[in-house]
Amino acid sequence: MRISELADTTGVSVATIKYYVREGLLSPGRKLSERLADYDDQHVRRLRLLRVLRDVGSVPVGALKALVDATQDRRASVHDMFGRACDALRTETAVPEVPDEHTRALADQIVARAGWTKVRPDAPERDRLAGIIKVILDSGLPTDPEGAATYLPLVDAIAAYDLDQIDDTRDREAMMEQMVLGQVVLGEFLLSLRRLAHEHHSALRFAGRR
Amino acid sequence: MRISELADTTGVSVATIKYYVREGLLSPGRKLSERLADYDDQHVRRLRLLRVLRDVGSVPVGALKALVDATQDRRASVHDMFGRACDALRTETAVPEVPDEHTRALADQIVARAGWTKVRPDAPERDRLAGIIKVILDSGLPTDPEGAATYLPLVDAIAAYDLDQIDDTRDREAMMEQMVLGQVVLGEFLLSLRRLAHEHHSALRFAGRR
């Protein structure tokens, strides 16, 4: 198909498509002549993925490039590819960048307690978890020392289900698509459901309380 | 304490403290003289809350004001107060603002299936969930029609636990603090744990797959 048809099909503007090709996020179309190129279903699929990541995940172009590079590096296992995608997709918030030893130790304890033995010792997400723990502790609010015992098996079940959705008979590109959509869109889905559940449980507990 | 000491204690600058007072987010200190005011623990607590919301939740000032107003409106039940807080704290993403009837019906079915009967029929979060469902459907990726059956009890258990953390023997202000921190900071905590669990489960499934 022509670039204008590709734009209509995917809802991504011609200017943005050209930008993605220049940035290496989308392979160029097959040249038909000096000014015409032909695009196919692979392009449609990639553009849909880029659009979702940009719209829902607010993923910056640098991170999108890291995702595409990870897909194309065939020496990396699918797991390594996912690891690089996870690192690229970490959302930026203002939690402390270099957590102190105490909160980092607490984060490591949580990961160990959850039984997530396969998480890299230097995974950036460990520092991020430590930063969030620091915010919770600094807030001075009461915390339940046994809270992790309730949360961890629930989160583990959610994550195992998310990964079960990835069809490993498909090619790397398709697996990556399923994986990043799971990270970004199902993450939003989960938080939205949680807000709805909060409203329900708040009504049960506090509708009569002033 | 003086305003400079308040700034040191909370890590919020004097200029920002004055701004919060002007915007009605923080009550003025007790006047000692024309140029001096005295601040107490209530001010420290409120500033810590505002800082966490701004840093971790990126909550804009308009939403902070809605939270404070909801706390101070004593005609509203604690549940109504929480509902207004939830509406104010909804994060902005580029999901469609006005979902179509089909996805909105799917969102309502999910809420009904979860048994969250207390969610207002016009809760803005229903539209938001519908918007996320639309993104998932538009992505063209395979979806598991029975996925909700796995997710919903897990999310319900998480939300019930979150609400159990709120100490209802405390005053409205303290309950609101616990509630918004639960929404914002525990939401980040949950997503961070989920990313760690994804890394673990991805290693178990895909470490040998190329």
Tab-separated table of C-alpha atoms in Angstrom:
chain	number	residue	atom	x	y	z
A	1	MET	CA	0.000	0.000	0.000
A	2	ARG	CA	1.014	3.640	-0.446
A	3	ILE	CA	2.098	5.766	2.524
A	4	SER	CA	-1.210	7.700	2.492
A	5	GLU	CA	-3.157	4.439	2.793
A	6	LEU	CA	-0.833	3.293	5.599
A	7	ALA	CA	-1.588	6.554	7.407
A	8	ASP	CA	-5.367	6.100	6.975
A	9	THR	CA	-5.250	2.464	8.139
A	10	THR	CA	-3.225	3.112	11.279
A	11	GLY	CA	-4.287	6.614	12.263
A	12	VAL	CA	-0.634	7.756	12.251
A	13	SER	CA	0.114	10.827	10.123
A	14	VAL	CA	2.351	10.655	7.034
A	15	ALA	CA	4.795	13.077	8.691
A	16	THR	CA	5.063	10.832	11.768
A	17	ILE	CA	5.534	7.711	9.612
A	18	LYS	CA	8.442	9.413	7.806
A	19	TYR	CA	9.882	10.463	11.165
A	20	TYR	CA	9.720	6.868	12.489
A	21	VAL	CA	11.513	5.607	9.346
A	22	ARG	CA	14.268	8.216	9.796
A	23	GLU	CA	14.656	7.243	13.487
A	24	GLY	CA	14.926	3.531	12.631
A	25	LEU	CA	11.661	2.637	14.376
A	26	LEU	CA	10.023	1.477	11.142
A	27	SER	CA	11.709	-0.196	8.162
A	28	PRO	CA	11.478	1.785	4.904
A	29	GLY	CA	8.840	0.668	2.388
A	30	ARG	CA	9.864	-1.301	-0.727
A	31	LYS	CA	10.881	1.273	-3.347
A	32	LEU	CA	8.587	1.302	-6.380
A	33	SER	CA	10.116	4.436	-7.912
A	34	GLU	CA	12.098	7.469	-6.813
A	35	ARG	CA	9.052	8.924	-5.017
A	36	LEU	CA	6.843	5.900	-4.325
A	37	ALA	CA	7.251	3.111	-1.773
A	38	ASP	CA	5.110	0.105	-0.931
A	39	TYR	CA	4.163	-0.750	2.675
A	40	ASP	CA	2.711	-4.017	3.985
A	41	ASP	CA	1.061	-5.619	7.025
A	42	GLN	CA	4.353	-5.628	8.961
A	43	HIS	CA	4.351	-1.834	8.770
A	44	VAL	CA	0.727	-1.659	9.884
A	45	ARG	CA	1.473	-3.855	12.885
A	46	ARG	CA	4.551	-1.899	13.939
A	47	LEU	CA	2.755	1.452	13.610
A	48	ARG	CA	-0.191	0.233	15.707
A	49	LEU	CA	2.257	-0.810	18.424
A	50	LEU	CA	4.116	2.515	18.295
A	51	ARG	CA	0.832	4.414	18.493
A	52	VAL	CA	-0.378	2.532	21.574
A	53	LEU	CA	2.950	2.992	23.336
A	54	ARG	CA	2.982	6.703	22.566
A	55	ASP	CA	-0.695	7.336	23.423
A	56	VAL	CA	-1.240	5.154	26.468
A	57	GLY	CA	2.256	4.671	27.785
A	58	SER	CA	3.651	8.101	26.891
A	59	VAL	CA	6.798	6.178	25.942
A	60	PRO	CA	9.478	8.560	24.583
A	61	VAL	CA	11.122	7.936	21.194
A	62	GLY	CA	14.454	6.927	22.778
A	63	ALA	CA	12.740	4.095	24.639
A	64	LEU	CA	10.844	3.044	21.497
A	65	LYS	CA	14.206	2.772	19.706
A	66	ALA	CA	15.608	0.579	22.508
A	67	LEU	CA	12.592	-1.733	22.139
A	68	VAL	CA	13.078	-2.078	18.380
A	69	ASP	CA	16.832	-2.693	18.784
A	70	ALA	CA	16.156	-5.417	21.370
A	71	THR	CA	13.768	-7.156	18.948
A	72	GLN	CA	16.315	-7.131	16.133
A	73	ASP	CA	19.313	-8.383	18.158
A	74	ARG	CA	18.979	-12.121	17.387
A	75	ARG	CA	21.823	-13.116	19.755
A	76	ALA	CA	19.654	-12.129	22.718
A	77	SER	CA	17.204	-14.719	24.073
A	78	VAL	CA	13.530	-13.764	24.215
A	79	HIS	CA	13.989	-13.294	27.945
A	80	ASP	CA	16.936	-10.906	27.422
A	81	MET	CA	14.828	-9.037	24.885
A	82	PHE	CA	12.033	-8.687	27.443
A	83	GLY	CA	14.506	-7.540	30.085
A	84	ARG	CA	15.744	-4.757	27.812
A	85	ALA	CA	12.159	-3.813	27.034
A	86	CYS	CA	11.293	-3.642	30.743
A	87	ASP	CA	14.287	-1.396	31.425
A	88	ALA	CA	13.272	0.878	28.525
A	89	LEU	CA	9.646	1.051	29.644
A	90	ARG	CA	10.289	2.037	33.254
A	91	THR	CA	8.203	5.128	33.788
A	92	GLU	CA	9.967	8.208	35.055
A	93	THR	CA	8.805	9.521	38.400
A	94	ALA	CA	10.583	11.641	40.923
A	95	VAL	CA	11.509	8.828	43.307
A	96	PRO	CA	15.094	9.107	44.557
A	97	GLU	CA	17.506	7.920	41.852
A	98	VAL	CA	20.079	6.444	44.215
A	99	PRO	CA	18.246	4.880	47.140
A	100	ASP	CA	20.032	4.469	50.452
A	101	GLU	CA	21.323	1.069	51.573
A	102	HIS	CA	18.493	0.538	54.029
A	103	THR	CA	15.633	0.875	51.534
A	104	ARG	CA	17.576	-1.058	48.887
A	105	ALA	CA	17.988	-3.896	51.402
A	106	LEU	CA	14.231	-3.790	52.079
A	107	ALA	CA	13.542	-4.000	48.329
A	108	ASP	CA	15.859	-7.003	47.986
A	109	GLN	CA	14.122	-8.676	50.942
A	110	ILE	CA	10.747	-8.236	49.255
A	111	VAL	CA	11.996	-9.767	45.994
A	112	ALA	CA	13.535	-12.688	47.924
A	113	ARG	CA	10.393	-13.209	49.961
A	114	ALA	CA	8.288	-13.264	46.792
A	115	GLY	CA	10.522	-16.035	45.473
A	116	TRP	CA	11.458	-14.049	42.358
A	117	THR	CA	14.889	-15.688	42.196
A	118	LYS	CA	15.372	-14.946	38.498
A	119	VAL	CA	15.403	-11.153	38.855
A	120	ARG	CA	18.911	-9.864	37.996
A	121	PRO	CA	20.817	-8.661	41.108
A	122	ASP	CA	21.457	-5.382	39.246
A	123	ALA	CA	17.976	-4.994	37.695
A	124	PRO	CA	17.192	-1.235	37.664
A	125	GLU	CA	13.686	-2.030	38.929
A	126	ARG	CA	15.138	-3.020	42.320
A	127	ASP	CA	16.389	0.548	42.809
A	128	ARG	CA	13.045	1.894	41.698
A	129	LEU	CA	11.195	-0.261	44.227
A	130	ALA	CA	13.631	0.963	46.901
A	131	GLY	CA	12.852	4.563	45.911
A	132	ILE	CA	9.108	3.953	46.313
A	133	ILE	CA	9.686	2.308	49.705
A	134	LYS	CA	11.667	5.393	50.730
A	135	VAL	CA	8.737	7.649	49.825
A	136	ILE	CA	6.367	5.465	51.861
A	137	LEU	CA	8.684	5.491	54.890
A	138	ASP	CA	9.360	9.250	54.596
A	139	SER	CA	5.617	9.972	54.464
A	140	GLY	CA	5.466	9.016	58.137
A	141	LEU	CA	2.290	7.024	57.579
A	142	PRO	CA	1.770	3.741	59.393
A	143	THR	CA	2.882	0.737	57.339
A	144	ASP	CA	1.893	-2.866	57.813
A	145	PRO	CA	5.093	-4.923	58.190
A	146	GLU	CA	3.153	-7.974	57.014
A	147	GLY	CA	1.662	-6.157	54.024
A	148	ALA	CA	4.083	-7.840	51.640
A	149	ALA	CA	2.740	-11.226	52.680
A	150	THR	CA	-0.697	-10.220	51.367
A	151	TYR	CA	0.426	-8.384	48.241
A	152	LEU	CA	3.159	-10.633	46.883
A	153	PRO	CA	1.180	-13.802	46.046
A	154	LEU	CA	-1.500	-11.652	44.357
A	155	VAL	CA	1.032	-9.769	42.229
A	156	ASP	CA	2.812	-13.034	41.414
A	157	ALA	CA	-0.444	-14.558	40.149
A	158	ILE	CA	-1.176	-11.477	38.028
A	159	ALA	CA	2.299	-11.473	36.461
A	160	ALA	CA	2.227	-15.227	35.760
A	161	TYR	CA	-1.127	-14.763	34.033
A	162	ASP	CA	0.242	-11.828	31.982
A	163	LEU	CA	3.150	-13.962	30.741
A	164	ASP	CA	0.841	-16.894	29.947
A	165	GLN	CA	-0.853	-14.628	27.387
A	166	ILE	CA	2.318	-14.473	25.281
A	167	ASP	CA	2.144	-16.995	22.467
A	168	ASP	CA	5.666	-18.453	22.203
A	169	THR	CA	4.968	-20.131	18.882
A	170	ARG	CA	4.995	-16.668	17.254
A	171	ASP	CA	8.072	-14.774	16.010
A	172	ARG	CA	10.152	-12.439	18.225
A	173	GLU	CA	8.482	-9.338	16.879
A	174	ALA	CA	5.003	-10.639	17.731
A	175	MET	CA	6.128	-11.760	21.191
A	176	MET	CA	7.632	-8.336	21.844
A	177	GLU	CA	4.367	-6.663	20.790
A	178	GLN	CA	2.371	-8.831	23.172
A	179	MET	CA	4.892	-8.239	25.924
A	180	VAL	CA	5.055	-4.450	25.798
A	181	LEU	CA	1.309	-4.133	25.425
A	182	GLY	CA	0.977	-6.354	28.476
A	183	GLN	CA	3.383	-4.121	30.402
A	184	VAL	CA	1.888	-0.811	29.404
A	185	VAL	CA	-1.792	-1.310	28.596
A	186	LEU	CA	-2.561	-4.118	31.031
A	187	GLY	CA	-0.762	-2.044	33.671
A	188	GLU	CA	-3.244	0.783	33.065
A	189	PHE	CA	-6.085	-1.758	32.983
A	190	LEU	CA	-4.982	-3.108	36.360
A	191	LEU	CA	-4.808	0.357	37.961
A	192	SER	CA	-8.226	1.269	36.558
A	193	LEU	CA	-9.790	-1.914	37.965
A	194	ARG	CA	-8.106	-1.198	41.292
A	195	ARG	CA	-9.651	2.295	41.435
A	196	LEU	CA	-13.105	0.827	40.744
A	197	ALA	CA	-12.573	-1.799	43.449
A	198	HIS	CA	-11.463	0.943	45.866
A	199	GLU	CA	-14.720	2.802	45.271
A	200	HIS	CA	-16.715	-0.349	46.010
A	201	HIS	CA	-14.815	-1.256	49.173
A	202	SER	CA	-14.821	2.343	50.380
A	203	ALA	CA	-18.638	2.386	50.095
A	204	LEU	CA	-18.915	-0.845	52.092
A	205	ARG	CA	-16.734	0.550	54.874
A	206	PHE	CA	-17.279	4.307	54.985
A	207	ALA	CA	-20.657	5.266	53.441
A	208	GLY	CA	-22.099	6.061	56.875
A	209	ARG	CA	-18.957	7.606	58.391
A	210	ARG	CA	-18.640	11.367	58.572
B	1	MET	CA	7.831	26.870	64.298
B	2	ARG	CA	8.911	29.577	61.848
B	3	ILE	CA	8.366	29.166	58.098
B	4	SER	CA	12.101	28.548	57.538
B	5	GLU	CA	12.045	25.676	60.016
B	6	LEU	CA	8.880	24.306	58.387
B	7	ALA	CA	10.721	24.363	55.047
B	8	ASP	CA	13.736	22.532	56.514
B	9	THR	CA	11.577	19.903	58.214
B	10	THR	CA	9.478	19.071	55.158
B	11	GLY	CA	11.895	19.679	52.299
B	12	VAL	CA	9.409	22.082	50.706
B	13	SER	CA	10.800	25.528	49.840
B	14	VAL	CA	9.556	28.706	51.571
B	15	ALA	CA	8.335	30.037	48.203
B	16	THR	CA	6.288	26.853	47.600
B	17	ILE	CA	4.828	26.975	51.137
B	18	LYS	CA	3.674	30.568	50.514
B	19	TYR	CA	2.220	29.492	47.173
B	20	TYR	CA	0.256	26.635	48.812
B	21	VAL	CA	-1.155	29.050	51.414
B	22	ARG	CA	-2.255	31.487	48.657
B	23	GLU	CA	-3.904	28.598	46.747
B	24	GLY	CA	-5.770	27.401	49.841
B	25	LEU	CA	-3.919	24.093	50.023
B	26	LEU	CA	-2.386	24.911	53.396
B	27	SER	CA	-3.932	26.953	56.205
B	28	PRO	CA	-2.015	30.133	57.130
B	29	GLY	CA	0.211	29.970	60.193
B	30	ARG	CA	-0.902	31.618	63.473
B	31	LYS	CA	0.112	35.276	63.264
B	32	LEU	CA	2.757	36.251	65.825
B	33	SER	CA	3.380	39.702	64.350
B	34	GLU	CA	2.967	41.513	61.046
B	35	ARG	CA	5.826	39.524	59.504
B	36	LEU	CA	6.029	36.354	61.614
B	37	ALA	CA	3.725	33.342	61.723
B	38	ASP	CA	3.821	30.131	63.703
B	39	TYR	CA	3.348	26.712	62.066
B	40	ASP	CA	2.642	23.373	63.766
B	41	ASP	CA	2.529	19.622	63.168
B	42	GLN	CA	-0.662	19.909	61.121
B	43	HIS	CA	1.246	22.012	58.615
B	44	VAL	CA	4.121	19.528	58.550
B	45	ARG	CA	1.720	16.675	57.866
B	46	ARG	CA	-0.115	18.480	55.068
B	47	LEU	CA	3.121	19.555	53.390
B	48	ARG	CA	4.507	16.011	53.456
B	49	LEU	CA	1.319	14.805	51.792
B	50	LEU	CA	1.450	17.532	49.139
B	51	ARG	CA	5.086	16.744	48.429
B	52	VAL	CA	4.478	13.024	47.922
B	53	LEU	CA	1.510	13.705	45.631
B	54	ARG	CA	3.498	16.173	43.571
B	55	ASP	CA	6.706	14.088	43.376
B	56	VAL	CA	5.402	10.558	42.953
B	57	GLY	CA	1.937	11.122	41.591
B	58	SER	CA	2.656	14.218	39.482
B	59	VAL	CA	-0.715	15.451	40.769
B	60	PRO	CA	-1.462	18.962	39.430
B	61	VAL	CA	-2.365	21.830	41.795
B	62	GLY	CA	-6.022	21.873	40.664
B	63	ALA	CA	-6.418	18.247	41.756
B	64	LEU	CA	-4.646	18.952	45.063
B	65	LYS	CA	-7.180	21.714	45.708
B	66	ALA	CA	-10.091	19.327	45.005
B	67	LEU	CA	-8.638	16.909	47.558
B	68	VAL	CA	-8.355	19.574	50.236
B	69	ASP	CA	-11.893	20.850	49.530
B	70	ALA	CA	-13.275	17.306	49.835
B	71	THR	CA	-11.595	16.904	53.221
B	72	GLN	CA	-13.065	20.130	54.531
B	73	ASP	CA	-16.653	19.582	53.344
B	74	ARG	CA	-18.059	18.025	56.520
B	75	ARG	CA	-21.471	17.293	54.966
B	76	ALA	CA	-19.843	14.644	52.767
B	77	SER	CA	-19.393	11.141	54.203
B	78	VAL	CA	-15.887	9.718	54.278
B	79	HIS	CA	-16.886	7.589	51.295
B	80	ASP	CA	-18.049	10.660	49.325
B	81	MET	CA	-14.775	12.347	50.245
B	82	PHE	CA	-12.832	9.354	48.900
B	83	GLY	CA	-14.928	9.333	45.731
B	84	ARG	CA	-14.088	12.961	45.055
B	85	ALA	CA	-10.427	12.203	45.757
B	86	CYS	CA	-10.462	9.284	43.299
B	87	ASP	CA	-12.005	11.456	40.592
B	88	ALA	CA	-9.368	14.147	41.211
B	89	LEU	CA	-6.495	11.666	41.158
B	90	ARG	CA	-7.354	9.976	37.863
B	91	THR	CA	-4.177	10.126	35.836
B	92	GLU	CA	-4.406	11.721	32.432
B	93	THR	CA	-3.566	9.496	29.505
B	94	ALA	CA	-4.589	9.712	25.912
B	95	VAL	CA	-7.293	7.071	26.052
B	96	PRO	CA	-10.439	8.136	24.183
B	97	GLU	CA	-12.444	10.598	26.289
B	98	VAL	CA	-15.862	9.478	25.107
B	99	PRO	CA	-15.767	5.711	24.627
B	100	ASP	CA	-18.227	4.087	22.239
B	101	GLU	CA	-21.260	2.197	23.543
B	102	HIS	CA	-19.728	-1.191	22.889
B	103	THR	CA	-16.596	-0.702	24.992
B	104	ARG	CA	-18.567	1.104	27.699
B	105	ALA	CA	-20.916	-1.909	27.879
B	106	LEU	CA	-17.885	-4.204	28.204
B	107	ALA	CA	-16.537	-2.028	31.049
B	108	ASP	CA	-19.903	-2.193	32.854
B	109	GLN	CA	-19.958	-5.983	32.401
B	110	ILE	CA	-16.525	-6.256	34.013
B	111	VAL	CA	-17.599	-4.155	37.013
B	112	ALA	CA	-20.773	-6.246	37.380
B	113	ARG	CA	-18.865	-9.507	37.060
B	114	ALA	CA	-16.416	-8.371	39.743
B	115	GLY	CA	-19.372	-7.772	42.060
B	116	TRP	CA	-18.443	-4.116	42.586
B	117	THR	CA	-22.084	-3.128	43.056
B	118	LYS	CA	-21.267	0.069	44.947
B	119	VAL	CA	-19.502	1.792	42.058
B	120	ARG	CA	-21.592	4.804	40.936
B	121	PRO	CA	-23.270	4.216	37.546
B	122	ASP	CA	-21.761	7.533	36.388
B	123	ALA	CA	-18.307	7.057	37.965
B	124	PRO	CA	-15.768	8.637	35.556
B	125	GLU	CA	-13.524	5.612	36.050
B	126	ARG	CA	-16.018	3.455	34.086
B	127	ASP	CA	-15.380	5.594	31.003
B	128	ARG	CA	-11.676	5.402	31.593
B	129	LEU	CA	-11.784	1.595	31.785
B	130	ALA	CA	-13.823	1.580	28.561
B	131	GLY	CA	-11.148	3.746	26.907
B	132	ILE	CA	-8.422	1.285	27.910
B	133	ILE	CA	-10.503	-1.628	26.617
B	134	LYS	CA	-10.854	0.226	23.316
B	135	VAL	CA	-7.071	0.586	23.040
B	136	ILE	CA	-6.646	-3.152	23.705
B	137	LEU	CA	-9.263	-4.100	21.090
B	138	ASP	CA	-7.890	-1.617	18.520
B	139	SER	CA	-4.368	-3.010	18.947
B	140	GLY	CA	-5.566	-6.145	17.147
B	141	LEU	CA	-3.757	-8.360	19.653
B	142	PRO	CA	-5.356	-11.592	20.830
B	143	THR	CA	-7.318	-11.171	24.061
B	144	ASP	CA	-8.409	-13.859	26.468
B	145	PRO	CA	-12.201	-13.583	26.912
B	146	GLU	CA	-11.815	-15.324	30.282
B	147	GLY	CA	-8.983	-13.046	31.382
B	148	ALA	CA	-11.285	-11.037	33.631
B	149	ALA	CA	-12.105	-14.191	35.587
B	150	THR	CA	-8.436	-14.466	36.569
B	151	TYR	CA	-7.754	-10.780	37.168
B	152	LEU	CA	-10.838	-9.627	39.037
B	153	PRO	CA	-10.564	-11.666	42.262
B	154	LEU	CA	-6.882	-10.730	42.526
B	155	VAL	CA	-7.575	-7.008	42.086
B	156	ASP	CA	-10.494	-7.237	44.503
B	157	ALA	CA	-8.249	-8.773	47.174
B	158	ILE	CA	-5.610	-6.068	46.633
B	159	ALA	CA	-8.164	-3.242	46.914
B	160	ALA	CA	-9.809	-4.722	50.003
B	161	TYR	CA	-6.389	-4.956	51.636
B	162	ASP	CA	-5.586	-1.328	50.676
B	163	LEU	CA	-8.799	-0.109	52.341
B	164	ASP	CA	-8.154	-2.238	55.439
B	165	GLN	CA	-5.021	-0.138	55.991
B	166	ILE	CA	-7.107	2.992	56.594
B	167	ASP	CA	-7.573	3.550	60.300
B	168	ASP	CA	-11.196	4.740	60.691
B	169	THR	CA	-10.677	5.823	64.289
B	170	ARG	CA	-8.605	8.762	62.972
B	171	ASP	CA	-9.951	12.147	61.791
B	172	ARG	CA	-11.048	12.858	58.203
B	173	GLU	CA	-7.793	14.554	57.327
B	174	ALA	CA	-5.720	11.568	58.462
B	175	MET	CA	-8.008	9.137	56.627
B	176	MET	CA	-7.701	11.204	53.450
B	177	GLU	CA	-3.909	11.180	53.753
B	178	GLN	CA	-3.856	7.417	54.093
B	179	MET	CA	-6.289	7.048	51.241
B	180	VAL	CA	-4.516	9.180	48.653
B	181	LEU	CA	-1.143	7.735	49.554
B	182	GLY	CA	-2.673	4.301	49.080
B	183	GLN	CA	-4.012	5.305	45.663
B	184	VAL	CA	-0.879	6.987	44.389
B	185	VAL	CA	2.120	5.457	46.132
B	186	LEU	CA	0.816	1.911	46.599
B	187	GLY	CA	-0.255	2.050	42.935
B	188	GLU	CA	3.371	2.696	41.957
B	189	PHE	CA	4.482	0.025	44.433
B	190	LEU	CA	2.127	-2.486	42.815
B	191	LEU	CA	3.340	-1.727	39.287
B	192	SER	CA	6.973	-1.967	40.395
B	193	LEU	CA	6.363	-5.377	42.003
B	194	ARG	CA	4.564	-6.479	38.856
B	195	ARG	CA	7.559	-5.552	36.689
B	196	LEU	CA	9.873	-7.552	38.975
B	197	ALA	CA	7.495	-10.532	38.831
B	198	HIS	CA	7.381	-10.235	35.015
B	199	GLU	CA	11.177	-10.486	34.874
B	200	HIS	CA	11.102	-13.617	37.029
B	201	HIS	CA	8.341	-15.341	35.065
B	202	SER	CA	9.858	-14.339	31.735
B	203	ALA	CA	13.146	-16.014	32.780
B	204	LEU	CA	11.318	-19.205	33.740
B	205	ARG	CA	9.557	-19.356	30.360
B	206	PHE	CA	11.850	-17.751	27.799
B	207	ALA	CA	15.504	-17.856	28.952
B	208	GLY	CA	16.322	-20.568	26.393
B	209	ARG	CA	14.120	-19.255	23.545
B	210	ARG	CA	15.698	-17.255	20.726
